[in-house]
Amino acid sequence: MTTWQPDVLGDGYVQHVIELGPDPDGEGDVRAVLVKREPLDGETVRGTVLYVHGFSDYFFQREMADFLAERGFAFYALDLRKCGRSRQPGQTGHYVSDLSLYDAELDEAVRLVAEENPGTRTLLVAHSTGGLILPLWLDRRNRYRGGNDDVSGLVLNSPWFDLQGSAVLRGPVTQALRMGAKARPFAVLKLPPSQYGHSLHHEHHGIWDFDVALKPLEGCPVTVGWLNAVRRGHARLHRGLDVGVPSLVLRSDATYFSSRYSERIDTADAVLDVRQIARWSGCLGGRTTVVPVPQARHDVFLSLDEPRKRAYAELDVWLTASALPA
C-alpha cells in the first residue's frame, strides 16, 4: 500500500518516497519522491499524468497541475534521485553516470500511478533534461519490455536534445568528457553564470514562488560525469528513437543567451538553442507535433502571461486531438 505524507507544496499535495537502495554511483542510498495533487470534489479522473522536471529543478508548477486536472487527469510528478525533494545530505545534486539509472524510479512511479487509477493510461510530461530522459526510457521500454500501451502520449516542454554552444563543444569537448568521466566524474565544470532563475523568481524579476534550496537561482553545479551521461543520451537520440506514442514538443521561437539580466531573457529561451530542439524532434519516432510558442521562456509554462496562455492553448488542442482521456 502506498503511504502518502504531506508535501512541501502544502494543502492539496502529498508525497510518497520511493526507496531505491544503494546508489550505483557510490553516494549512499538513493530515493525518488512521487508527488500527487489530490483531486478536488467534483473532479472526474479519466486519465493520469506523470511530470518529470529538468536539471536544477523540482516540481512546483501548481498552475500546470490544475490545468491538466480540469481536463480529467489525476496529476503526479516525480522528483528524480538526488534532485529536489529526493536529494539527501552528502549527495551531488542531479548526478548520475548514466541516464538509464532513472529507469528504476520511472518504472515504479508509473506502476504506482496505475495501481491508484486502474483502467487509465498515463500522459507523460517533461521539461528540459527530463525531456531527454523520458524519450530514452520510453524507447528502451518499447524495444525491450513489451511496449508502451499504458502510456497515452508524451509532452515535451523545451527538451534538451543537443549541447548548446559552439561546434567545438559538441566535438572535441564531448570526446574529452568521456575520458574525464572515468578519471574525475564529480569534477565541476566552470560555466558562464545564468540569469534564468532570477528571471523567474518573485523576489527578483519574475512572479513565481519556488524554494531556491531545491531550485537554486544560479543553477546546480554541472559535473563532468553527469554531462557525459547527457551527451551519451544525446547521441542515442540522434540515432533515432521509437517512443511508441504520439508526442507534442513545445518550445520558444527564439534563443537569447546572456550573463546579465535584461527583459529579452523573459521572452526567449535563455538556456537552450531552440534550433537544436527543432532539428532533433523528428528523432522521437511516431507522430510528433512541434509547436514554437512566440516569446516563450525556456519553461514555456513559466512564461509571461500571453505566451503562457498560448502554450496552454496549444496543449489543449493537442490533447483534444491525441491524448485527452476518453
Short mmCIF file of N, CA and C in Angstrom, two decimals, residues 84-233:
data_model
loop_
_atom_site.label_atom_id
_atom_site.label_comp_id
_atom_site.label_asym_id
_atom_site.label_seq_id
_atom_site.Cartn_x
_atom_site.Cartn_y
_atom_site.Cartn_z
N GLY A 84 15.85 17.89 -6.21
CA GLY A 84 14.74 18.47 -5.47
C GLY A 84 14.50 17.82 -4.13
N ARG A 85 13.27 17.34 -3.91
CA ARG A 85 12.88 16.69 -2.66
C ARG A 85 13.69 15.43 -2.36
N SER A 86 14.23 14.81 -3.40
CA SER A 86 14.85 13.50 -3.25
C SER A 86 16.30 13.56 -2.79
N ARG A 87 16.94 14.69 -2.99
CA ARG A 87 18.36 14.79 -2.66
C ARG A 87 18.58 14.72 -1.15
N GLN A 88 19.57 13.95 -0.74
CA GLN A 88 19.90 13.78 0.66
C GLN A 88 21.28 14.34 0.95
N PRO A 89 21.58 14.65 2.22
CA PRO A 89 22.88 15.23 2.57
C PRO A 89 24.04 14.37 2.06
N GLY A 90 25.04 15.05 1.53
CA GLY A 90 26.21 14.35 1.03
C GLY A 90 26.12 13.90 -0.41
N GLN A 91 24.96 14.09 -1.05
CA GLN A 91 24.79 13.67 -2.43
C GLN A 91 24.99 14.85 -3.39
N THR A 92 25.55 14.56 -4.54
CA THR A 92 25.79 15.57 -5.57
C THR A 92 24.51 15.80 -6.36
N GLY A 93 24.01 17.02 -6.32
CA GLY A 93 22.72 17.32 -6.94
C GLY A 93 22.66 16.88 -8.39
N HIS A 94 21.65 16.05 -8.71
CA HIS A 94 21.31 15.61 -10.07
C HIS A 94 22.32 14.63 -10.67
N TYR A 95 23.32 14.21 -9.90
CA TYR A 95 24.36 13.37 -10.51
C TYR A 95 23.89 11.94 -10.78
N VAL A 96 24.05 11.53 -12.03
CA VAL A 96 24.01 10.11 -12.41
C VAL A 96 25.08 9.91 -13.48
N SER A 97 25.66 8.73 -13.52
CA SER A 97 26.67 8.42 -14.53
C SER A 97 26.04 7.88 -15.80
N ASP A 98 24.75 7.54 -15.76
CA ASP A 98 24.04 7.01 -16.92
C ASP A 98 22.57 7.34 -16.75
N LEU A 99 21.97 7.93 -17.78
CA LEU A 99 20.57 8.32 -17.67
C LEU A 99 19.64 7.12 -17.51
N SER A 100 20.09 5.93 -17.91
CA SER A 100 19.25 4.75 -17.76
C SER A 100 19.04 4.37 -16.30
N LEU A 101 19.86 4.92 -15.39
CA LEU A 101 19.65 4.64 -13.97
C LEU A 101 18.28 5.15 -13.50
N TYR A 102 17.76 6.14 -14.19
CA TYR A 102 16.45 6.67 -13.82
C TYR A 102 15.31 5.70 -14.13
N ASP A 103 15.59 4.65 -14.89
CA ASP A 103 14.54 3.70 -15.23
C ASP A 103 13.86 3.14 -13.98
N ALA A 104 14.63 2.94 -12.92
CA ALA A 104 14.08 2.32 -11.71
C ALA A 104 12.95 3.14 -11.13
N GLU A 105 13.15 4.45 -10.94
CA GLU A 105 12.08 5.26 -10.36
C GLU A 105 10.96 5.55 -11.34
N LEU A 106 11.29 5.65 -12.63
CA LEU A 106 10.23 5.85 -13.62
C LEU A 106 9.31 4.63 -13.69
N ASP A 107 9.90 3.46 -13.72
CA ASP A 107 9.10 2.23 -13.73
C ASP A 107 8.18 2.15 -12.51
N GLU A 108 8.76 2.44 -11.35
CA GLU A 108 7.98 2.33 -10.12
C GLU A 108 6.91 3.41 -10.05
N ALA A 109 7.21 4.61 -10.49
CA ALA A 109 6.21 5.68 -10.46
C ALA A 109 5.02 5.36 -11.36
N VAL A 110 5.30 4.88 -12.55
CA VAL A 110 4.21 4.52 -13.46
C VAL A 110 3.39 3.38 -12.88
N ARG A 111 4.06 2.43 -12.25
CA ARG A 111 3.32 1.32 -11.62
C ARG A 111 2.41 1.82 -10.51
N LEU A 112 2.92 2.71 -9.66
CA LEU A 112 2.11 3.23 -8.55
C LEU A 112 0.93 4.05 -9.05
N VAL A 113 1.17 4.86 -10.08
CA VAL A 113 0.09 5.67 -10.64
C VAL A 113 -1.01 4.78 -11.21
N ALA A 114 -0.62 3.73 -11.92
CA ALA A 114 -1.60 2.80 -12.49
C ALA A 114 -2.34 2.04 -11.40
N GLU A 115 -1.63 1.68 -10.33
CA GLU A 115 -2.25 0.96 -9.21
C GLU A 115 -3.32 1.81 -8.55
N GLU A 116 -3.09 3.11 -8.44
CA GLU A 116 -4.07 4.00 -7.82
C GLU A 116 -5.22 4.36 -8.75
N ASN A 117 -5.00 4.21 -10.06
CA ASN A 117 -6.00 4.63 -11.05
C ASN A 117 -6.20 3.52 -12.07
N PRO A 118 -6.75 2.38 -11.65
CA PRO A 118 -6.87 1.23 -12.56
C PRO A 118 -7.72 1.56 -13.78
N GLY A 119 -7.29 1.04 -14.92
CA GLY A 119 -8.04 1.23 -16.15
C GLY A 119 -7.70 2.50 -16.90
N THR A 120 -6.77 3.30 -16.38
CA THR A 120 -6.38 4.54 -17.06
C THR A 120 -5.01 4.36 -17.72
N ARG A 121 -4.71 5.29 -18.63
CA ARG A 121 -3.37 5.37 -19.21
C ARG A 121 -2.72 6.67 -18.77
N THR A 122 -1.40 6.72 -18.85
CA THR A 122 -0.65 7.84 -18.31
C THR A 122 -0.09 8.72 -19.43
N LEU A 123 -0.36 10.01 -19.32
CA LEU A 123 0.26 11.02 -20.17
C LEU A 123 1.55 11.46 -19.50
N LEU A 124 2.65 11.41 -20.21
CA LEU A 124 3.94 11.81 -19.68
C LEU A 124 4.26 13.24 -20.11
N VAL A 125 4.68 14.06 -19.17
CA VAL A 125 5.03 15.45 -19.44
C VAL A 125 6.41 15.69 -18.84
N ALA A 126 7.30 16.34 -19.59
CA ALA A 126 8.66 16.55 -19.09
C ALA A 126 9.22 17.86 -19.60
N HIS A 127 10.16 18.42 -18.82
CA HIS A 127 10.79 19.69 -19.16
C HIS A 127 12.30 19.52 -19.26
N SER A 128 12.91 20.11 -20.28
CA SER A 128 14.35 20.26 -20.44
C SER A 128 15.08 18.92 -20.37
N THR A 129 15.93 18.68 -19.36
CA THR A 129 16.63 17.41 -19.28
C THR A 129 15.66 16.25 -19.11
N GLY A 130 14.56 16.49 -18.39
CA GLY A 130 13.52 15.47 -18.31
C GLY A 130 12.98 15.11 -19.68
N GLY A 131 13.01 16.08 -20.60
CA GLY A 131 12.57 15.85 -21.97
C GLY A 131 13.53 15.03 -22.79
N LEU A 132 14.72 14.78 -22.29
CA LEU A 132 15.64 13.81 -22.88
C LEU A 132 15.51 12.47 -22.18
N ILE A 133 15.39 12.50 -20.86
CA ILE A 133 15.34 11.27 -20.06
C ILE A 133 14.12 10.42 -20.45
N LEU A 134 12.95 11.04 -20.55
CA LEU A 134 11.73 10.26 -20.81
C LEU A 134 11.72 9.60 -22.19
N PRO A 135 12.07 10.28 -23.29
CA PRO A 135 12.09 9.57 -24.58
C PRO A 135 13.06 8.40 -24.60
N LEU A 136 14.23 8.54 -23.97
CA LEU A 136 15.18 7.43 -23.93
C LEU A 136 14.59 6.25 -23.17
N TRP A 137 13.93 6.54 -22.05
CA TRP A 137 13.29 5.49 -21.26
C TRP A 137 12.17 4.82 -22.05
N LEU A 138 11.33 5.62 -22.70
CA LEU A 138 10.23 5.05 -23.48
C LEU A 138 10.74 4.18 -24.62
N ASP A 139 11.83 4.61 -25.25
CA ASP A 139 12.41 3.82 -26.34
C ASP A 139 12.90 2.47 -25.83
N ARG A 140 13.61 2.46 -24.69
CA ARG A 140 14.07 1.19 -24.12
C ARG A 140 12.87 0.32 -23.75
N ARG A 141 11.88 0.94 -23.15
CA ARG A 141 10.69 0.20 -22.73
C ARG A 141 9.96 -0.39 -23.94
N ASN A 142 9.89 0.38 -25.01
CA ASN A 142 9.19 -0.04 -26.22
C ASN A 142 9.92 -1.18 -26.91
N ARG A 143 11.24 -1.13 -26.91
CA ARG A 143 12.03 -2.14 -27.62
C ARG A 143 12.25 -3.41 -26.83
N TYR A 144 12.41 -3.28 -25.50
CA TYR A 144 12.87 -4.42 -24.71
C TYR A 144 11.87 -4.94 -23.69
N ARG A 145 10.84 -4.12 -23.38
CA ARG A 145 9.99 -4.52 -22.25
C ARG A 145 8.50 -4.54 -22.59
N GLY A 146 8.17 -4.80 -23.83
CA GLY A 146 6.79 -5.07 -24.17
C GLY A 146 5.95 -3.90 -24.61
N GLY A 147 6.57 -2.75 -24.86
CA GLY A 147 5.81 -1.64 -25.41
C GLY A 147 5.31 -0.65 -24.37
N ASN A 148 4.55 0.35 -24.85
CA ASN A 148 4.07 1.44 -24.01
C ASN A 148 2.55 1.62 -24.12
N ASP A 149 1.82 0.52 -24.11
CA ASP A 149 0.37 0.60 -24.24
C ASP A 149 -0.29 1.32 -23.08
N ASP A 150 0.40 1.40 -21.94
CA ASP A 150 -0.17 2.07 -20.78
C ASP A 150 0.11 3.58 -20.78
N VAL A 151 0.77 4.07 -21.83
CA VAL A 151 1.09 5.49 -21.97
C VAL A 151 0.26 6.07 -23.10
N SER A 152 -0.41 7.19 -22.83
CA SER A 152 -1.30 7.79 -23.83
C SER A 152 -0.59 8.79 -24.73
N GLY A 153 0.51 9.39 -24.27
CA GLY A 153 1.20 10.38 -25.08
C GLY A 153 2.36 10.98 -24.32
N LEU A 154 3.11 11.84 -25.01
CA LEU A 154 4.32 12.44 -24.46
C LEU A 154 4.33 13.92 -24.80
N VAL A 155 4.42 14.77 -23.77
CA VAL A 155 4.50 16.22 -23.96
C VAL A 155 5.87 16.68 -23.47
N LEU A 156 6.64 17.27 -24.36
CA LEU A 156 7.98 17.74 -24.02
C LEU A 156 8.04 19.26 -24.10
N ASN A 157 8.42 19.85 -23.00
CA ASN A 157 8.49 21.31 -22.84
C ASN A 157 9.96 21.71 -22.90
N SER A 158 10.38 22.27 -24.06
CA SER A 158 11.77 22.66 -24.30
C SER A 158 12.75 21.54 -23.94
N PRO A 159 12.63 20.40 -24.61
CA PRO A 159 13.51 19.27 -24.28
C PRO A 159 14.96 19.55 -24.68
N TRP A 160 15.89 18.99 -23.91
CA TRP A 160 17.32 19.19 -24.15
C TRP A 160 17.79 18.10 -25.10
N PHE A 161 17.83 18.42 -26.40
CA PHE A 161 18.13 17.44 -27.42
C PHE A 161 19.57 17.52 -27.95
N ASP A 162 20.32 18.55 -27.58
CA ASP A 162 21.70 18.66 -28.02
C ASP A 162 22.42 19.67 -27.13
N LEU A 163 23.75 19.69 -27.21
CA LEU A 163 24.54 20.60 -26.39
C LEU A 163 24.62 21.95 -27.09
N GLN A 164 24.11 22.97 -26.43
CA GLN A 164 24.12 24.31 -26.98
C GLN A 164 25.55 24.85 -27.03
N GLY A 165 25.76 25.90 -27.82
CA GLY A 165 27.08 26.48 -27.93
C GLY A 165 27.78 26.09 -29.23
N SER A 166 29.10 26.26 -29.26
CA SER A 166 29.86 26.08 -30.49
C SER A 166 29.99 24.60 -30.86
N ALA A 167 30.37 24.36 -32.12
CA ALA A 167 30.58 23.00 -32.60
C ALA A 167 31.72 22.32 -31.86
N VAL A 168 32.68 23.10 -31.37
CA VAL A 168 33.79 22.53 -30.61
C VAL A 168 33.28 21.80 -29.37
N LEU A 169 32.26 22.36 -28.73
CA LEU A 169 31.70 21.72 -27.54
C LEU A 169 31.07 20.38 -27.88
N ARG A 170 30.48 20.28 -29.05
CA ARG A 170 29.83 19.04 -29.44
C ARG A 170 30.80 18.03 -30.03
N GLY A 171 32.05 18.46 -30.34
CA GLY A 171 33.05 17.56 -30.89
C GLY A 171 34.14 17.25 -29.89
N PRO A 172 35.27 17.98 -29.96
CA PRO A 172 36.41 17.68 -29.07
C PRO A 172 36.09 17.72 -27.59
N VAL A 173 35.29 18.69 -27.16
CA VAL A 173 34.97 18.77 -25.73
C VAL A 173 34.16 17.56 -25.29
N THR A 174 33.22 17.14 -26.13
CA THR A 174 32.43 15.94 -25.80
C THR A 174 33.33 14.71 -25.72
N GLN A 175 34.31 14.62 -26.61
CA GLN A 175 35.25 13.50 -26.54
C GLN A 175 36.04 13.54 -25.24
N ALA A 176 36.44 14.74 -24.84
CA ALA A 176 37.20 14.89 -23.60
C ALA A 176 36.37 14.50 -22.37
N LEU A 177 35.07 14.74 -22.45
CA LEU A 177 34.19 14.38 -21.33
C LEU A 177 34.25 12.88 -21.05
N ARG A 178 34.38 12.08 -22.09
CA ARG A 178 34.40 10.62 -21.91
C ARG A 178 35.58 10.19 -21.06
N MET A 179 36.72 10.81 -21.32
CA MET A 179 37.90 10.48 -20.53
C MET A 179 37.79 11.07 -19.13
N GLY A 180 37.30 12.31 -19.04
CA GLY A 180 37.16 12.96 -17.75
C GLY A 180 36.18 12.25 -16.84
N ALA A 181 35.12 11.66 -17.43
CA ALA A 181 34.11 10.96 -16.64
C ALA A 181 34.69 9.72 -15.97
N LYS A 182 35.73 9.15 -16.55
CA LYS A 182 36.38 7.99 -15.94
C LYS A 182 37.36 8.41 -14.85
N ALA A 183 38.05 9.53 -15.08
CA ALA A 183 39.09 9.95 -14.15
C ALA A 183 38.55 10.78 -12.99
N ARG A 184 37.68 11.76 -13.29
CA ARG A 184 37.17 12.68 -12.26
C ARG A 184 35.69 12.96 -12.51
N PRO A 185 34.82 11.99 -12.33
CA PRO A 185 33.41 12.15 -12.68
C PRO A 185 32.69 13.26 -11.92
N PHE A 186 33.12 13.54 -10.68
CA PHE A 186 32.42 14.53 -9.87
C PHE A 186 33.05 15.93 -9.98
N ALA A 187 34.05 16.08 -10.85
CA ALA A 187 34.66 17.39 -11.06
C ALA A 187 33.61 18.36 -11.61
N VAL A 188 33.65 19.59 -11.13
CA VAL A 188 32.66 20.61 -11.53
C VAL A 188 33.22 21.44 -12.67
N LEU A 189 32.41 21.62 -13.70
CA LEU A 189 32.78 22.45 -14.84
C LEU A 189 32.48 23.91 -14.55
N LYS A 190 33.37 24.79 -14.97
CA LYS A 190 33.15 26.22 -14.80
C LYS A 190 32.41 26.74 -16.02
N LEU A 191 31.19 27.21 -15.79
CA LEU A 191 30.33 27.67 -16.88
C LEU A 191 29.94 29.12 -16.65
N PRO A 192 29.54 29.84 -17.71
CA PRO A 192 29.09 31.22 -17.54
C PRO A 192 27.87 31.29 -16.64
N PRO A 193 27.73 32.35 -15.84
CA PRO A 193 26.54 32.48 -14.97
C PRO A 193 25.27 32.65 -15.80
N SER A 194 24.18 32.19 -15.23
CA SER A 194 22.88 32.30 -15.90
C SER A 194 21.94 33.19 -15.09
N GLN A 195 21.14 33.96 -15.80
CA GLN A 195 20.14 34.82 -15.15
C GLN A 195 18.74 34.22 -15.24
N TYR A 196 18.65 32.99 -15.74
CA TYR A 196 17.33 32.39 -15.95
C TYR A 196 16.55 32.27 -14.65
N GLY A 197 17.18 31.74 -13.60
CA GLY A 197 16.49 31.58 -12.32
C GLY A 197 16.01 32.91 -11.77
N HIS A 198 16.84 33.95 -11.87
CA HIS A 198 16.46 35.28 -11.38
C HIS A 198 15.28 35.83 -12.18
N SER A 199 15.19 35.47 -13.46
CA SER A 199 14.09 35.97 -14.30
C SER A 199 12.75 35.37 -13.89
N LEU A 200 12.78 34.25 -13.17
CA LEU A 200 11.55 33.55 -12.78
C LEU A 200 11.08 33.93 -11.38
N HIS A 201 12.01 34.09 -10.44
CA HIS A 201 11.65 34.16 -9.02
C HIS A 201 11.02 35.49 -8.65
N HIS A 202 9.99 35.42 -7.80
CA HIS A 202 9.20 36.61 -7.46
C HIS A 202 9.99 37.65 -6.67
N GLU A 203 11.09 37.26 -6.05
CA GLU A 203 11.90 38.22 -5.32
C GLU A 203 12.93 38.91 -6.21
N HIS A 204 12.93 38.56 -7.48
CA HIS A 204 13.89 39.17 -8.42
C HIS A 204 13.11 39.77 -9.60
N HIS A 205 13.09 39.11 -10.76
CA HIS A 205 12.45 39.71 -11.93
C HIS A 205 11.18 38.98 -12.35
N GLY A 206 10.79 37.93 -11.62
CA GLY A 206 9.66 37.11 -12.05
C GLY A 206 8.48 37.16 -11.12
N ILE A 207 7.58 36.20 -11.29
CA ILE A 207 6.35 36.14 -10.48
C ILE A 207 6.21 34.81 -9.76
N TRP A 208 7.14 33.88 -9.95
CA TRP A 208 6.96 32.53 -9.46
C TRP A 208 7.63 32.34 -8.10
N ASP A 209 6.95 31.61 -7.23
CA ASP A 209 7.45 31.32 -5.89
C ASP A 209 7.94 29.87 -5.86
N PHE A 210 9.23 29.68 -5.67
CA PHE A 210 9.77 28.32 -5.54
C PHE A 210 10.90 28.35 -4.53
N ASP A 211 11.23 27.17 -4.02
CA ASP A 211 12.24 27.01 -2.99
C ASP A 211 13.63 27.05 -3.65
N VAL A 212 14.40 28.08 -3.36
CA VAL A 212 15.70 28.22 -4.02
C VAL A 212 16.72 27.22 -3.49
N ALA A 213 16.40 26.54 -2.40
CA ALA A 213 17.26 25.44 -1.96
C ALA A 213 17.08 24.22 -2.87
N LEU A 214 15.89 24.06 -3.43
CA LEU A 214 15.60 22.94 -4.32
C LEU A 214 15.82 23.31 -5.79
N LYS A 215 15.66 24.59 -6.10
CA LYS A 215 15.89 25.10 -7.45
C LYS A 215 16.75 26.36 -7.32
N PRO A 216 18.07 26.21 -7.20
CA PRO A 216 18.95 27.36 -6.98
C PRO A 216 18.87 28.37 -8.12
N LEU A 217 18.89 29.65 -7.76
CA LEU A 217 18.79 30.69 -8.78
C LEU A 217 19.94 30.61 -9.78
N GLU A 218 21.12 30.26 -9.32
CA GLU A 218 22.29 30.16 -10.21
C GLU A 218 22.40 28.78 -10.85
N GLY A 219 21.52 27.87 -10.49
CA GLY A 219 21.59 26.52 -11.01
C GLY A 219 22.53 25.65 -10.20
N CYS A 220 22.36 24.34 -10.30
CA CYS A 220 23.25 23.39 -9.63
C CYS A 220 24.57 23.28 -10.39
N PRO A 221 25.65 22.94 -9.70
CA PRO A 221 26.92 22.72 -10.40
C PRO A 221 26.80 21.61 -11.44
N VAL A 222 27.44 21.81 -12.58
CA VAL A 222 27.46 20.80 -13.65
C VAL A 222 28.72 19.98 -13.53
N THR A 223 28.57 18.68 -13.37
CA THR A 223 29.72 17.79 -13.20
C THR A 223 30.08 17.08 -14.50
N VAL A 224 31.34 16.68 -14.59
CA VAL A 224 31.85 16.03 -15.80
C VAL A 224 31.10 14.73 -16.10
N GLY A 225 30.94 13.90 -15.08
CA GLY A 225 30.28 12.61 -15.29
C GLY A 225 28.84 12.74 -15.69
N TRP A 226 28.13 13.70 -15.08
CA TRP A 226 26.73 13.91 -15.43
C TRP A 226 26.59 14.41 -16.86
N LEU A 227 27.42 15.39 -17.25
CA LEU A 227 27.33 15.92 -18.61
C LEU A 227 27.71 14.85 -19.63
N ASN A 228 28.64 13.99 -19.29
CA ASN A 228 28.97 12.88 -20.18
C ASN A 228 27.77 11.96 -20.38
N ALA A 229 27.03 11.70 -19.29
CA ALA A 229 25.82 10.87 -19.40
C ALA A 229 24.79 11.54 -20.32
N VAL A 230 24.65 12.85 -20.20
CA VAL A 230 23.72 13.58 -21.06
C VAL A 230 24.16 13.50 -22.52
N ARG A 231 25.46 13.67 -22.77
CA ARG A 231 25.94 13.61 -24.16
C ARG A 231 25.77 12.22 -24.76
N ARG A 232 25.91 11.20 -23.96
CA ARG A 232 25.64 9.84 -24.45
C ARG A 232 24.15 9.70 -24.78
N GLY A 233 23.31 10.33 -23.95
CA GLY A 233 21.88 10.32 -24.25
C GLY A 233 21.56 11.06 -25.52
#
